[in-house]
Amino acid sequence: MNVLLATAEAVPFAKTGGLGDVCGALPRALARLGENTAVILPAYRSALKSGQALNSVGSEFAIPIGSKQVVGSLLESRLPGTNVPVYLVRQDHYFDRPEIYREQGVDYIDNCERSVFFCRAVLETIRQLELRVDVLHCNDWTTGLLPALLKTEYRGVPHFEHLVSLMTIHNLAYQGTFWHWDMALTGLDWKYFNWQQMEFYGQLNLLKTGLAFADAINTVSPRYAEEIQSAPLGCGLEGLLQHRREVVSGILNGCDYDEWNPATDAHLPERFDVNSYAVGKARCKQALQEELGLPVDPRVPLVAFVGRLSDQKGIDLVEAVIKDWVQHSDVQWAILGTGEPTYHERFALLADRHPHRVAVRLMFSEPLAHRIEAGADLFLMPSRYEPCGLNQMYSLRYGTVPVVRATGGLADTITDATDAALADGTANGFSFQEYSPLALSEKLRHAVTLRETQPEVWGRLLETGMRQDWSWDRSARQYVELYEKMLARQRQAVLN
């Protein structure tokens, strides 16, 4: 099977979030399963400076953007350590910029035009290089025009007759919505600007476009695939997703165990696995307390949060619980991340007022994130919504017990430590339903109490998580099944 992943991000060429991790890891896993896989993304400034070998390929091509022609070219590389080709669409006016989508918190005004150019360049790359592609795997709104182009302009064109498209939603909240006159940039007939296909409350919506025209739709967890078919998590597209529910599915993202493995992690002061965590985690906790300026005490629970300081991640709940607990509970808190300025101020103030209880680092540091995962006792993810989530998977492998809100991928990966689940050995963390500080506080209290009063049960809970497999190989096998189902459906349609 020949699979081409079209994306705005792929590690190590470009990344702002989880999309980059997914599109850097999934192609590797597909290749390990024997699938012919390639990746295509824009040649952003970050990609040009990534240190990866880049070679020119093919010739220049002209892409129609509204009434003008814009010239681009192609570079080729490989995913490091693999033979997976990576094609980079070069057009410096569009892509040689300091950031990928926005600068200083403001979206680039020509984001629609940039996306149209990239999508048309993807199809031109297939044509020019005569690539064999069975499945065009599109990711998020920046690639939303691709399924529409395939169903309209490219229908029956050589190299495209049997190609099917998959639209993966990584976060439905980001839809690529632009004013209606940008429809002219797409080059598609205005007849498609209707409420069933490309129009969204008078605007052009590129993610909706992809969802309307793709042969299949999936998202990054089974629970999220259900949640987005109704309000509020459908973000206005729940009607379309309900209409297409027969081709909507969910596949959990995987965890890159080459990168996130406490037995081999170079960022840790001491490495460990499920058989040696008692010593290894204790050493990592001591080192983390020293690094963060917290009192070194193995008995005190160390609770961590790593991620965006935003309401989506439930940081308002975390703030409320810390403010309450620092008054009466002997618990330490480690916060790492950046986000909304108001939360920067509030958490900085908490750390200033309670330096022996609260450690805050308003930055992102990959090495520190690893050390927090290894040294903490509990990890908080009380998200309002979470399409998949990866930190809970990292925490499980590192023996740091997750406390999560049961939504999206968090619900699919974390089994609450009820008496029954503890008894049958399926519990791997703690989860709650209601989005409130009280619900988080009560569940966290349950976790802290279990750790203090039943250390043997706590050990079994921790070991259950460390032994689970949330690898990309597991996810890739499910993607192969989905691709095969799409191709079989298309073959059946041709026969009919």
Short mmCIF file of C-alpha atoms in Angstrom, two decimals:
data_model
loop_
_atom_site.label_atom_id
_atom_site.label_comp_id
_atom_site.label_asym_id
_atom_site.label_seq_id
_atom_site.Cartn_x
_atom_site.Cartn_y
_atom_site.Cartn_z
CA MET A 1 0.00 0.00 0.00
CA ASN A 2 1.26 3.49 -0.87
CA VAL A 3 0.42 6.20 1.67
CA LEU A 4 1.21 9.91 1.43
CA LEU A 5 0.69 11.97 4.60
CA ALA A 6 0.00 15.65 3.91
CA THR A 7 0.52 17.86 6.94
CA ALA A 8 1.56 21.30 8.13
CA GLU A 9 3.88 19.79 10.75
CA ALA A 10 6.17 16.80 11.11
CA VAL A 11 9.05 16.36 13.56
CA PRO A 12 11.91 17.20 13.11
CA PHE A 13 11.03 19.64 10.30
CA ALA A 14 8.21 21.65 11.88
CA LYS A 15 6.27 21.46 15.13
CA THR A 16 4.00 23.61 17.25
CA GLY A 17 2.16 20.78 19.01
CA GLY A 18 0.97 17.19 18.87
CA LEU A 19 0.32 17.26 15.12
CA GLY A 20 4.06 17.45 14.51
CA ASP A 21 4.71 14.48 16.78
CA VAL A 22 2.02 12.37 15.11
CA CYS A 23 3.14 13.07 11.55
CA GLY A 24 6.75 12.42 12.46
CA ALA A 25 6.02 9.12 14.25
CA LEU A 26 3.12 7.50 12.36
CA PRO A 27 5.00 7.25 9.01
CA ARG A 28 7.88 5.47 10.77
CA ALA A 29 5.49 2.96 12.31
CA LEU A 30 3.72 2.40 8.97
CA ALA A 31 7.09 1.80 7.30
CA ARG A 32 7.98 -0.77 9.99
CA LEU A 33 4.80 -2.63 9.00
CA GLY A 34 6.00 -2.71 5.40
CA GLU A 35 3.82 0.05 3.96
CA ASN A 36 5.30 2.43 1.39
CA THR A 37 4.91 5.74 3.18
CA ALA A 38 5.94 9.33 2.44
CA VAL A 39 5.30 12.73 4.01
CA ILE A 40 4.75 16.12 2.41
CA LEU A 41 4.72 19.47 4.19
CA PRO A 42 5.64 23.11 3.53
CA ALA A 43 9.32 24.08 3.56
CA TYR A 44 9.01 26.40 6.53
CA ARG A 45 12.00 28.32 7.83
CA SER A 46 12.20 25.80 10.68
CA ALA A 47 12.46 22.98 8.13
CA LEU A 48 15.17 24.75 6.16
CA LYS A 49 17.14 25.22 9.38
CA SER A 50 16.38 21.81 10.86
CA GLY A 51 19.81 20.43 10.05
CA GLN A 52 18.30 17.65 7.92
CA ALA A 53 19.75 16.99 4.47
CA LEU A 54 17.58 18.70 1.83
CA ASN A 55 17.90 18.05 -1.90
CA SER A 56 16.13 19.65 -4.84
CA VAL A 57 13.83 17.31 -6.74
CA GLY A 58 11.81 17.76 -9.90
CA SER A 59 11.38 21.15 -11.54
CA GLU A 60 9.58 24.33 -10.64
CA PHE A 61 5.80 24.35 -10.91
CA ALA A 62 3.19 27.11 -11.18
CA ILE A 63 0.13 26.96 -8.97
CA PRO A 64 -3.05 28.94 -9.77
CA ILE A 65 -4.09 31.09 -6.81
CA GLY A 66 -7.20 33.02 -7.78
CA SER A 67 -6.25 35.01 -10.87
CA LYS A 68 -2.46 34.68 -10.47
CA GLN A 69 0.18 31.99 -10.88
CA VAL A 70 2.57 31.34 -7.98
CA VAL A 71 5.78 29.44 -8.62
CA GLY A 72 7.07 26.82 -6.21
CA SER A 73 9.60 23.99 -6.07
CA LEU A 74 10.29 20.79 -4.20
CA LEU A 75 12.92 19.62 -1.76
CA GLU A 76 13.35 16.04 -0.60
CA SER A 77 14.67 14.60 2.64
CA ARG A 78 14.14 11.55 4.85
CA LEU A 79 12.72 11.02 8.30
CA PRO A 80 15.88 10.56 10.39
CA GLY A 81 16.98 6.96 10.70
CA THR A 82 14.54 5.74 8.05
CA ASN A 83 14.05 5.53 4.30
CA VAL A 84 10.71 7.36 4.53
CA PRO A 85 10.77 10.19 1.94
CA VAL A 86 9.81 13.68 3.05
CA TYR A 87 8.82 16.17 0.34
CA LEU A 88 8.93 19.84 1.25
CA VAL A 89 7.04 22.41 -0.82
CA ARG A 90 9.20 25.49 -1.14
CA GLN A 91 7.70 28.92 -1.69
CA ASP A 92 9.63 31.38 0.41
CA HIS A 93 7.08 34.20 0.28
CA TYR A 94 4.52 31.92 1.92
CA PHE A 95 6.64 29.72 4.14
CA ASP A 96 9.97 31.36 4.99
CA ARG A 97 8.62 33.10 8.07
CA PRO A 98 9.53 33.12 11.78
CA GLU A 99 6.53 30.99 12.75
CA ILE A 100 4.20 28.48 11.10
CA TYR A 101 0.70 29.93 11.55
CA ARG A 102 1.05 33.23 13.38
CA GLU A 103 3.44 35.83 14.74
CA GLN A 104 3.25 37.54 18.12
CA GLY A 105 -0.15 35.95 18.74
CA VAL A 106 -1.70 37.15 15.45
CA ASP A 107 -2.56 34.77 12.58
CA TYR A 108 -0.91 35.47 9.25
CA ILE A 109 -3.43 37.37 7.15
CA ASP A 110 -2.81 35.15 4.10
CA ASN A 111 -3.18 31.78 5.86
CA CYS A 112 -5.96 30.74 3.50
CA GLU A 113 -3.84 31.54 0.45
CA ARG A 114 -0.88 29.66 1.93
CA SER A 115 -3.04 26.60 2.56
CA VAL A 116 -4.52 26.66 -0.96
CA PHE A 117 -1.05 26.85 -2.45
CA PHE A 118 0.20 23.95 -0.36
CA CYS A 119 -2.79 21.71 -1.15
CA ARG A 120 -2.50 22.30 -4.88
CA ALA A 121 1.27 21.76 -4.64
CA VAL A 122 0.68 18.35 -3.01
CA LEU A 123 -1.34 17.19 -6.00
CA GLU A 124 1.14 18.75 -8.42
CA THR A 125 3.91 16.82 -6.65
CA ILE A 126 2.04 13.54 -7.17
CA ARG A 127 1.59 14.39 -10.84
CA GLN A 128 5.07 15.72 -11.52
CA LEU A 129 6.96 12.94 -9.73
CA GLU A 130 4.45 10.29 -10.86
CA LEU A 131 4.12 9.09 -7.28
CA ARG A 132 2.12 5.97 -6.67
CA VAL A 133 -0.41 6.93 -4.01
CA ASP A 134 -3.29 4.76 -2.85
CA VAL A 135 -4.20 6.77 0.26
CA LEU A 136 -3.77 10.50 0.68
CA HIS A 137 -3.84 10.99 4.44
CA CYS A 138 -4.80 14.62 5.18
CA ASN A 139 -4.30 16.21 8.60
CA ASP A 140 -6.27 19.15 9.99
CA TRP A 141 -7.57 22.27 8.25
CA THR A 142 -4.39 23.19 6.38
CA THR A 143 -4.96 20.14 4.16
CA GLY A 144 -8.76 20.42 4.03
CA LEU A 145 -8.90 21.51 0.40
CA LEU A 146 -7.23 18.29 -0.82
CA PRO A 147 -10.27 15.98 -0.65
CA ALA A 148 -12.36 18.61 -2.46
CA LEU A 149 -9.82 18.97 -5.24
CA LEU A 150 -9.66 15.20 -5.64
CA LYS A 151 -13.44 14.93 -5.96
CA THR A 152 -13.73 17.83 -8.43
CA GLU A 153 -10.78 18.92 -10.58
CA TYR A 154 -8.80 15.67 -10.29
CA ARG A 155 -11.64 13.20 -10.78
CA GLY A 156 -10.51 10.72 -13.47
CA VAL A 157 -7.09 12.35 -13.97
CA PRO A 158 -4.23 9.82 -14.50
CA HIS A 159 -2.47 8.90 -11.20
CA PHE A 160 -5.57 10.00 -9.27
CA GLU A 161 -8.35 7.65 -10.45
CA HIS A 162 -8.10 5.18 -7.57
CA LEU A 163 -6.70 7.45 -4.87
CA VAL A 164 -8.76 7.74 -1.67
CA SER A 165 -8.52 10.48 0.94
CA LEU A 166 -8.62 10.26 4.72
CA MET A 167 -9.23 13.40 6.80
CA THR A 168 -7.80 13.21 10.32
CA ILE A 169 -9.03 15.70 12.93
CA HIS A 170 -6.39 16.41 15.56
CA ASN A 171 -8.37 19.19 17.24
CA LEU A 172 -11.77 20.23 15.90
CA ALA A 173 -11.51 23.64 17.56
CA TYR A 174 -9.06 24.74 14.84
CA GLN A 175 -11.01 24.87 11.58
CA GLY A 176 -9.36 27.29 9.17
CA THR A 177 -12.28 29.71 8.81
CA PHE A 178 -11.89 32.70 6.47
CA TRP A 179 -14.04 35.39 4.86
CA HIS A 180 -16.20 34.20 1.99
CA TRP A 181 -14.28 36.04 -0.76
CA ASP A 182 -11.31 33.74 -0.10
CA MET A 183 -13.38 31.11 -1.89
CA ALA A 184 -12.04 32.67 -5.09
CA LEU A 185 -8.50 31.68 -4.08
CA THR A 186 -9.41 27.98 -4.05
CA GLY A 187 -10.19 27.92 -7.76
CA LEU A 188 -13.28 25.80 -7.11
CA ASP A 189 -16.71 26.62 -8.47
CA TRP A 190 -18.85 28.80 -6.19
CA LYS A 191 -21.53 26.10 -6.33
CA TYR A 192 -19.53 24.27 -3.65
CA PHE A 193 -19.85 27.25 -1.31
CA ASN A 194 -22.99 25.89 0.32
CA TRP A 195 -23.97 24.87 3.82
CA GLN A 196 -23.34 21.17 3.15
CA GLN A 197 -19.80 21.48 1.81
CA MET A 198 -17.58 24.58 2.16
CA GLU A 199 -19.68 27.36 3.69
CA PHE A 200 -19.91 27.86 7.45
CA TYR A 201 -22.14 30.69 8.69
CA GLY A 202 -21.24 32.83 5.70
CA GLN A 203 -17.53 32.04 5.82
CA LEU A 204 -15.20 29.62 4.06
CA ASN A 205 -14.29 26.71 6.34
CA LEU A 206 -11.39 24.55 5.14
CA LEU A 207 -11.74 21.82 7.74
CA LYS A 208 -15.44 21.48 6.94
CA THR A 209 -14.44 21.23 3.28
CA GLY A 210 -12.19 18.27 4.03
CA LEU A 211 -14.82 16.57 6.17
CA ALA A 212 -17.47 16.97 3.48
CA PHE A 213 -15.39 15.58 0.60
CA ALA A 214 -13.06 12.99 2.19
CA ASP A 215 -13.66 9.29 1.63
CA ALA A 216 -13.27 8.70 5.37
CA ILE A 217 -12.85 10.76 8.53
CA ASN A 218 -11.04 9.84 11.69
CA THR A 219 -9.84 11.50 14.82
CA VAL A 220 -7.22 10.69 17.43
CA SER A 221 -9.28 8.68 19.93
CA PRO A 222 -12.50 6.64 19.82
CA ARG A 223 -14.14 8.70 22.57
CA TYR A 224 -13.37 12.01 20.81
CA ALA A 225 -14.89 10.60 17.60
CA GLU A 226 -18.13 10.19 19.54
CA GLU A 227 -17.91 13.49 21.42
CA ILE A 228 -17.53 15.65 18.30
CA GLN A 229 -20.81 14.37 16.86
CA SER A 230 -22.73 16.51 19.34
CA ALA A 231 -22.44 19.97 20.90
CA PRO A 232 -20.42 21.51 22.38
CA LEU A 233 -17.36 19.53 21.25
CA GLY A 234 -18.67 19.39 17.67
CA CYS A 235 -17.76 23.10 17.44
CA GLY A 236 -20.61 23.73 14.99
CA LEU A 237 -19.72 20.80 12.71
CA GLU A 238 -21.63 18.14 14.64
CA GLY A 239 -24.41 18.05 12.04
CA LEU A 240 -21.99 17.24 9.22
CA LEU A 241 -20.20 14.64 11.34
CA GLN A 242 -23.51 13.00 12.27
CA HIS A 243 -24.46 12.94 8.60
CA ARG A 244 -21.18 11.16 7.76
CA ARG A 245 -21.04 9.01 10.90
CA GLU A 246 -20.74 5.77 8.90
CA VAL A 247 -17.23 6.82 7.81
CA VAL A 248 -16.16 8.47 11.10
CA SER A 249 -13.83 6.55 13.42
CA GLY A 250 -11.23 7.12 16.11
CA ILE A 251 -7.68 5.76 16.48
CA LEU A 252 -5.59 6.67 19.48
CA ASN A 253 -2.29 8.34 18.84
CA GLY A 254 0.71 6.32 19.93
CA CYS A 255 3.53 7.01 22.32
CA ASP A 256 7.06 7.14 20.93
CA TYR A 257 8.83 4.72 23.26
CA ASP A 258 12.17 5.42 21.59
CA GLU A 259 11.88 8.95 22.96
CA TRP A 260 9.84 8.29 26.12
CA ASN A 261 11.35 5.31 27.90
CA PRO A 262 12.69 5.64 31.46
CA ALA A 263 15.01 2.68 30.88
CA THR A 264 16.96 4.54 28.18
CA ASP A 265 16.14 8.23 28.83
CA ALA A 266 19.34 10.28 28.71
CA HIS A 267 17.64 13.21 30.48
CA LEU A 268 17.25 11.31 33.76
CA PRO A 269 19.74 11.20 36.65
CA GLU A 270 18.94 7.49 37.02
CA ARG A 271 17.20 5.18 34.57
CA PHE A 272 14.69 2.56 35.57
CA ASP A 273 12.01 0.15 34.38
CA VAL A 274 9.08 -1.70 35.90
CA ASN A 275 11.47 -3.95 37.84
CA SER A 276 13.68 -1.18 39.24
CA TYR A 277 11.38 1.82 39.64
CA ALA A 278 11.41 1.73 43.44
CA VAL A 279 15.02 2.88 43.46
CA GLY A 280 15.04 4.74 40.13
CA LYS A 281 12.00 6.92 40.73
CA ALA A 282 13.14 7.74 44.26
CA ARG A 283 16.44 9.03 42.89
CA CYS A 284 14.67 10.97 40.13
CA LYS A 285 12.27 12.52 42.63
CA GLN A 286 15.09 13.63 44.89
CA ALA A 287 16.95 15.19 41.95
CA LEU A 288 13.79 16.92 40.72
CA GLN A 289 13.04 18.39 44.14
CA GLU A 290 16.60 19.71 44.28
CA GLU A 291 16.37 21.14 40.74
CA LEU A 292 13.08 22.90 41.47
CA GLY A 293 14.14 24.24 44.85
CA LEU A 294 11.59 22.14 46.75
CA PRO A 295 12.38 20.49 50.10
CA VAL A 296 13.79 17.00 49.54
CA ASP A 297 11.35 14.61 51.18
CA PRO A 298 10.39 11.24 49.67
CA ARG A 299 7.22 11.03 51.76
CA VAL A 300 5.62 14.22 50.43
CA PRO A 301 3.50 13.65 47.28
CA LEU A 302 4.86 15.55 44.27
CA VAL A 303 2.05 16.45 41.84
CA ALA A 304 2.93 17.70 38.33
CA PHE A 305 1.37 19.48 35.39
CA VAL A 306 3.17 19.86 32.05
CA GLY A 307 1.42 21.56 29.13
CA ARG A 308 -0.28 24.68 27.84
CA LEU A 309 -1.53 27.04 30.53
CA SER A 310 -4.97 27.33 28.95
CA ASP A 311 -8.57 26.66 29.91
CA GLN A 312 -8.73 23.76 27.44
CA LYS A 313 -6.13 21.95 29.53
CA GLY A 314 -8.05 22.58 32.77
CA ILE A 315 -5.43 24.90 34.18
CA ASP A 316 -8.16 26.90 35.94
CA LEU A 317 -9.00 23.78 37.96
CA VAL A 318 -5.34 23.20 38.75
CA GLU A 319 -4.97 26.79 39.98
CA ALA A 320 -8.05 26.55 42.20
CA VAL A 321 -6.96 23.25 43.75
CA ILE A 322 -3.42 24.45 44.45
CA LYS A 323 -4.71 27.64 46.08
CA ASP A 324 -6.89 25.53 48.37
CA TRP A 325 -4.40 22.74 49.13
CA VAL A 326 -1.39 24.93 49.96
CA GLN A 327 -3.33 26.18 52.98
CA HIS A 328 -3.66 22.79 54.66
CA SER A 329 -2.03 19.90 52.75
CA ASP A 330 1.59 18.79 52.73
CA VAL A 331 1.85 18.35 48.95
CA GLN A 332 4.38 19.71 46.45
CA TRP A 333 3.44 21.02 43.01
CA ALA A 334 5.53 21.24 39.83
CA ILE A 335 4.15 23.27 36.91
CA LEU A 336 5.92 23.47 33.52
CA GLY A 337 4.52 25.25 30.48
CA THR A 338 3.52 28.46 28.78
CA GLY A 339 0.17 29.84 27.72
CA GLU A 340 -2.24 32.63 28.53
CA PRO A 341 -0.53 35.66 30.15
CA THR A 342 -3.06 35.81 32.99
CA TYR A 343 -2.08 32.32 34.08
CA HIS A 344 1.60 33.23 33.87
CA GLU A 345 0.95 35.98 36.39
CA ARG A 346 -1.19 33.85 38.70
CA PHE A 347 1.17 30.88 38.86
CA ALA A 348 4.22 33.08 39.26
CA LEU A 349 2.47 34.66 42.25
CA LEU A 350 1.63 31.24 43.72
CA ALA A 351 5.25 30.16 43.44
CA ASP A 352 6.44 33.43 45.00
CA ARG A 353 4.06 33.09 47.96
CA HIS A 354 4.66 29.37 48.53
CA PRO A 355 8.23 28.62 47.41
CA HIS A 356 8.45 25.42 49.47
CA ARG A 357 5.23 24.03 48.05
CA VAL A 358 4.91 25.33 44.49
CA ALA A 359 7.56 25.29 41.74
CA VAL A 360 6.65 26.97 38.47
CA ARG A 361 8.69 27.12 35.26
CA LEU A 362 7.03 29.35 32.65
CA MET A 363 8.80 27.89 29.63
CA PHE A 364 8.99 24.68 27.72
CA SER A 365 11.96 22.42 28.26
CA GLU A 366 11.98 18.93 26.79
CA PRO A 367 14.66 17.66 29.21
CA LEU A 368 12.81 19.07 32.23
CA ALA A 369 9.54 17.58 30.99
CA HIS A 370 11.22 14.16 31.00
CA ARG A 371 12.61 14.67 34.49
CA ILE A 372 9.20 15.77 35.80
CA GLU A 373 7.55 12.67 34.31
CA ALA A 374 10.18 10.51 36.02
CA GLY A 375 10.29 12.29 39.38
CA ALA A 376 6.65 13.15 40.10
CA ASP A 377 4.23 10.86 41.93
CA LEU A 378 1.05 12.11 40.24
CA PHE A 379 0.35 13.86 36.93
CA LEU A 380 -2.66 16.14 36.38
CA MET A 381 -4.63 16.32 33.10
CA PRO A 382 -8.07 17.74 34.03
CA SER A 383 -8.85 18.86 30.46
CA ARG A 384 -12.14 20.40 29.33
CA TYR A 385 -11.63 18.30 26.21
CA GLU A 386 -8.68 16.26 25.00
CA PRO A 387 -8.75 14.75 21.50
CA CYS A 388 -6.09 12.24 22.49
CA GLY A 389 -3.43 13.44 24.91
CA LEU A 390 0.08 12.05 25.12
CA ASN A 391 1.32 13.07 28.55
CA GLN A 392 -0.90 10.51 30.27
CA MET A 393 0.82 7.82 28.17
CA TYR A 394 4.25 9.18 29.07
CA SER A 395 3.22 9.22 32.74
CA LEU A 396 2.09 5.60 32.65
CA ARG A 397 5.42 4.44 31.25
CA TYR A 398 7.35 6.52 33.82
CA GLY A 399 5.38 5.24 36.81
CA THR A 400 3.75 8.60 37.47
CA VAL A 401 0.08 7.96 38.12
CA PRO A 402 -2.28 10.15 36.01
CA VAL A 403 -5.26 12.01 37.43
CA VAL A 404 -7.46 12.95 34.47
CA ARG A 405 -10.90 14.13 33.51
CA ALA A 406 -12.71 11.38 31.59
CA THR A 407 -12.90 13.01 28.17
CA GLY A 408 -11.55 12.09 24.71
CA GLY A 409 -8.35 10.08 24.70
CA LEU A 410 -8.00 10.45 28.46
CA ALA A 411 -11.14 8.35 28.90
CA ASP A 412 -9.82 5.80 26.39
CA THR A 413 -6.48 5.32 28.13
CA ILE A 414 -7.05 5.77 31.89
CA THR A 415 -9.06 3.27 33.95
CA ASP A 416 -10.15 4.76 37.26
CA ALA A 417 -8.85 3.15 40.44
CA THR A 418 -12.20 1.95 41.72
CA ASP A 419 -12.26 -0.96 44.13
CA ALA A 420 -13.37 -3.28 41.34
CA ALA A 421 -10.70 -2.09 38.88
CA LEU A 422 -7.99 -2.36 41.53
CA ALA A 423 -9.15 -5.86 42.38
CA ASP A 424 -9.08 -7.14 38.79
CA GLY A 425 -5.80 -5.37 37.94
CA THR A 426 -7.13 -3.04 35.23
CA ALA A 427 -6.78 0.27 37.10
CA ASN A 428 -3.93 2.49 35.91
CA GLY A 429 -4.87 5.94 37.23
CA PHE A 430 -7.67 8.15 38.50
CA SER A 431 -10.43 9.84 36.51
CA PHE A 432 -13.43 12.05 37.21
CA GLN A 433 -16.38 13.35 35.19
CA GLU A 434 -17.57 16.76 36.39
CA TYR A 435 -15.53 19.75 35.28
CA SER A 436 -15.07 21.47 38.63
CA PRO A 437 -12.34 22.17 41.21
CA LEU A 438 -14.26 20.07 43.72
CA ALA A 439 -14.30 17.00 41.47
CA LEU A 440 -10.57 17.30 40.80
CA SER A 441 -9.82 17.90 44.46
CA GLU A 442 -11.80 14.87 45.61
CA LYS A 443 -10.16 12.57 43.08
CA LEU A 444 -6.70 13.89 43.92
CA ARG A 445 -7.43 13.36 47.61
CA HIS A 446 -8.37 9.76 46.84
CA ALA A 447 -5.07 9.29 45.01
CA VAL A 448 -2.93 10.85 47.73
CA THR A 449 -4.68 8.83 50.43
CA LEU A 450 -4.21 5.56 48.54
CA ARG A 451 -0.50 6.29 48.12
CA GLU A 452 -0.08 7.03 51.82
CA THR A 453 -2.21 4.25 53.32
CA GLN A 454 -1.91 1.33 50.85
CA PRO A 455 1.60 1.33 49.38
CA GLU A 456 1.27 -2.24 48.06
CA VAL A 457 -1.91 -1.38 46.16
CA TRP A 458 -0.24 1.80 44.91
CA GLY A 459 2.66 -0.25 43.62
CA ARG A 460 0.38 -2.59 41.68
CA LEU A 461 -1.46 0.42 40.20
CA LEU A 462 1.80 1.98 39.09
CA GLU A 463 3.13 -1.29 37.63
CA THR A 464 -0.05 -1.86 35.63
CA GLY A 465 0.51 1.45 33.84
CA MET A 466 4.20 0.82 33.24
CA ARG A 467 3.49 -2.53 31.53
CA GLN A 468 0.81 -1.26 29.12
CA ASP A 469 1.50 -0.84 25.41
CA TRP A 470 0.43 2.49 23.93
CA SER A 471 3.05 2.35 21.17
CA TRP A 472 2.79 3.73 17.65
CA ASP A 473 3.06 0.19 16.26
CA ARG A 474 -0.29 -0.54 17.89
CA SER A 475 -1.85 2.58 16.36
CA ALA A 476 -0.26 2.03 12.94
CA ARG A 477 -1.85 -1.42 12.64
CA GLN A 478 -5.25 0.19 13.14
CA TYR A 479 -4.47 2.80 10.47
CA VAL A 480 -3.53 0.05 8.02
CA GLU A 481 -6.89 -1.63 8.71
CA LEU A 482 -8.67 1.68 8.09
CA TYR A 483 -6.76 2.31 4.84
CA GLU A 484 -7.61 -1.20 3.62
CA LYS A 485 -11.27 -0.71 4.47
CA MET A 486 -11.32 2.57 2.51
CA LEU A 487 -9.71 0.97 -0.55
CA ALA A 488 -12.07 -2.01 -0.42
CA ARG A 489 -15.04 0.35 -0.24
CA GLN A 490 -13.74 2.25 -3.25
CA ARG A 491 -13.22 -0.96 -5.26
CA GLN A 492 -16.75 -2.03 -4.43
CA ALA A 493 -18.08 1.35 -5.57
CA VAL A 494 -16.31 0.97 -8.92
CA LEU A 495 -17.81 -2.50 -9.41
CA ASN A 496 -21.26 -1.15 -8.67
#
